[in-house]
Amino acid sequence: KLFFIIFFTLLFSSQIYASQAWKSMILPGWGENSLGYKDKGRLFLLSEYVMWSSFIFADGQYNSYRSDYRGYGTEYANVNWNGKNDLFAARVGNYQSLYLYNLHTLQDHILADYKDQNGVDDRDPSHEYYWDWGDHREKRLKYDGWRNKSKNYDKTKGFIIAGIIINRIISIVDVLILERKNILTSEVTYDYDHTA
């Protein structure tokens, strides 16, 4: 949250638009490059490229594993994914069947989570919650492995997005510092030449 506050504070700062920093908001390194700091510009640009490449890779892996575990669950446990969320997907991976899941909820007195044995939700009969892996524990574990990988890649995408935002913030601040440094250097040079 702090990063978003800093980012939007910088975004709406009038100082940004009066400088080259707005360029770094669009593409980190562009502002540095405009000021003549080519090496710094390339470093920020390379970081941006690596992070976006990582995001695209993580998103592809997330979708691939998600598609795999859902197809596998449908084939081997008769899962209907219509209207289901990640919590339901976790239950399918953690319990061998709806029957065993219901048994667990009754033991823990979580009656709100109890489902009809046929898997029909009384609140919405179109959503069937039935699943049963039968005696195939290894299939359930394989499914759950894919589900966990999908979940981890989804989390990774969030971290990468945070990195992309941080890279922009650092580049913007760097451009503002470099411009300030250039102004001070110009003022010192002018004073030196003027007094000479």
XYZ file of C-alpha atoms in Angstrom:
196
model
C 0.000 0.000 0.000
C 2.871 2.343 0.810
C 4.307 1.874 -2.666
C 0.983 2.827 -4.273
C 0.784 5.969 -2.117
C 4.321 6.979 -3.114
C 3.628 6.158 -6.763
C 0.441 8.219 -6.965
C 2.018 11.087 -5.013
C 4.785 11.168 -7.596
C 2.282 10.735 -10.411
C 0.322 13.858 -9.513
C 3.309 15.971 -8.513
C 3.732 19.035 -10.724
C 7.500 18.637 -10.439
C 7.271 15.402 -12.440
C 5.760 17.071 -15.481
C 8.254 19.943 -15.391
C 11.112 17.450 -15.646
C 12.152 14.336 -17.557
C 10.772 12.153 -14.738
C 7.409 11.635 -16.469
C 9.286 9.622 -19.091
C 10.496 7.219 -16.395
C 6.912 6.822 -15.255
C 6.064 5.452 -18.695
C 9.294 3.510 -19.267
C 11.971 3.306 -16.556
C 15.318 4.437 -17.921
C 13.864 6.760 -20.542
C 14.274 9.777 -18.257
C 17.898 8.901 -17.449
C 18.598 8.373 -21.138
C 17.141 11.812 -21.971
C 19.517 13.396 -19.445
C 22.516 11.681 -21.025
C 22.946 8.916 -18.414
C 22.852 6.089 -20.966
C 24.247 3.326 -18.729
C 21.733 4.020 -15.957
C 18.954 4.192 -18.539
C 19.919 0.803 -19.957
C 20.017 -0.735 -16.465
C 16.474 0.416 -15.654
C 15.247 -0.666 -19.077
C 16.852 -4.101 -18.674
C 15.192 -4.478 -15.244
C 11.840 -3.602 -16.815
C 12.349 -6.122 -19.609
C 13.321 -8.905 -17.173
C 10.311 -8.223 -14.937
C 7.792 -8.132 -17.788
C 9.304 -11.316 -19.259
C 9.006 -12.960 -15.828
C 5.400 -11.800 -15.504
C 4.469 -13.244 -18.906
C 6.187 -16.528 -18.018
C 4.479 -16.719 -14.583
C 1.080 -15.923 -16.101
C 1.545 -18.645 -18.718
C 2.523 -21.190 -16.059
C -0.395 -20.143 -13.830
C -2.899 -20.622 -16.661
C -1.314 -23.876 -17.809
C -1.340 -25.500 -14.343
C -4.848 -24.172 -13.669
C -6.126 -25.671 -16.901
C -4.345 -28.971 -16.123
C -5.679 -29.381 -12.588
C -9.222 -28.417 -13.569
C -9.267 -30.867 -16.489
C -7.767 -33.576 -14.286
C -10.345 -32.952 -11.554
C -13.183 -33.157 -14.045
C -11.860 -36.388 -15.541
C -10.998 -38.302 -12.371
C -13.229 -36.819 -9.643
C -16.268 -35.629 -11.658
C -15.755 -32.011 -10.609
C -18.105 -29.410 -12.103
C -16.161 -26.117 -12.213
C -19.136 -23.911 -13.081
C -19.137 -20.978 -10.647
C -16.403 -22.458 -8.437
C -13.604 -20.520 -6.745
C -10.102 -21.301 -5.468
C -11.417 -22.324 -2.052
C -13.491 -25.074 -3.655
C -10.462 -26.150 -5.711
C -8.463 -26.437 -2.458
C -11.167 -28.594 -0.846
C -11.126 -30.944 -3.846
C -7.352 -31.272 -3.391
C -7.463 -31.716 0.390
C -10.315 -34.229 0.709
C -10.816 -37.496 -1.125
C -14.544 -36.855 -1.598
C -17.419 -34.541 -0.739
C -18.558 -37.174 1.760
C -15.251 -36.975 3.688
C -15.296 -33.197 3.501
C -18.822 -33.122 4.964
C -17.748 -35.536 7.692
C -14.954 -33.134 8.606
C -17.282 -30.106 8.702
C -19.749 -31.974 10.938
C -16.964 -32.982 13.323
C -15.803 -29.363 13.524
C -19.392 -28.040 13.742
C -19.002 -25.942 10.578
C -22.560 -26.484 9.394
C -22.496 -23.496 7.046
C -19.969 -25.363 4.855
C -21.965 -28.597 4.779
C -23.153 -29.619 1.297
C -25.854 -32.023 0.240
C -24.371 -35.508 -0.345
C -25.154 -35.142 -4.032
C -23.202 -31.901 -4.017
C -26.155 -29.619 -4.686
C -26.140 -26.228 -3.003
C -29.670 -25.397 -1.781
C -28.972 -21.682 -2.276
C -28.055 -22.248 -5.936
C -28.993 -25.685 -7.338
C -27.158 -24.947 -10.602
C -23.844 -25.194 -8.709
C -22.999 -28.818 -8.043
C -20.262 -29.335 -5.459
C -19.875 -33.093 -5.771
C -16.454 -34.713 -6.191
C -15.021 -38.142 -5.468
C -11.515 -39.359 -6.210
C -12.516 -42.906 -5.298
C -9.517 -44.960 -4.171
C -7.102 -42.871 -6.233
C -5.259 -40.908 -3.568
C -2.259 -40.488 -5.883
C -4.477 -38.779 -8.482
C -5.766 -36.343 -5.852
C -2.185 -35.567 -4.771
C -1.141 -35.028 -8.393
C -4.102 -32.655 -8.835
C -3.207 -30.838 -5.621
C 0.419 -30.472 -6.716
C -0.678 -28.763 -9.925
C -3.150 -26.589 -8.001
C -0.425 -25.460 -5.590
C 1.949 -24.660 -8.453
C -0.779 -22.612 -10.100
C -1.424 -20.750 -6.849
C 2.309 -20.053 -6.366
C 2.671 -18.661 -9.890
C -0.356 -16.444 -9.241
C 1.329 -15.075 -6.100
C 4.554 -14.596 -8.053
C 2.688 -12.394 -10.547
C 1.681 -10.103 -7.660
C 5.297 -9.772 -6.508
C 6.450 -9.020 -10.052
C 3.822 -6.279 -10.457
C 5.062 -4.754 -7.181
C 8.609 -4.916 -8.605
C 7.508 -3.151 -11.802
C 5.942 -0.337 -9.753
C 9.012 -0.053 -7.505
C 11.297 0.064 -10.569
C 9.295 3.034 -11.880
C 9.376 4.835 -8.529
C 13.151 4.372 -8.222
C 13.687 5.576 -11.801
C 11.495 8.663 -11.233
C 13.334 9.556 -8.019
C 16.668 8.925 -9.733
C 15.774 11.321 -12.572
C 14.716 14.006 -10.075
C 18.033 13.600 -8.204
C 20.040 13.702 -11.435
C 18.214 16.851 -12.566
C 18.831 18.501 -9.197
C 22.486 17.541 -9.427
C 22.684 19.028 -12.961
C 21.053 22.281 -11.784
C 23.491 22.609 -8.864
C 26.453 21.860 -11.144
C 25.218 24.470 -13.641
C 24.775 27.066 -10.873
C 28.272 26.437 -9.492
C 29.776 26.631 -13.011
C 27.873 29.852 -13.730
C 28.980 31.454 -10.452
C 32.570 30.414 -11.105
C 32.511 31.817 -14.666
C 30.675 34.983 -13.581
C 33.161 35.844 -10.843
C 36.184 35.042 -12.961
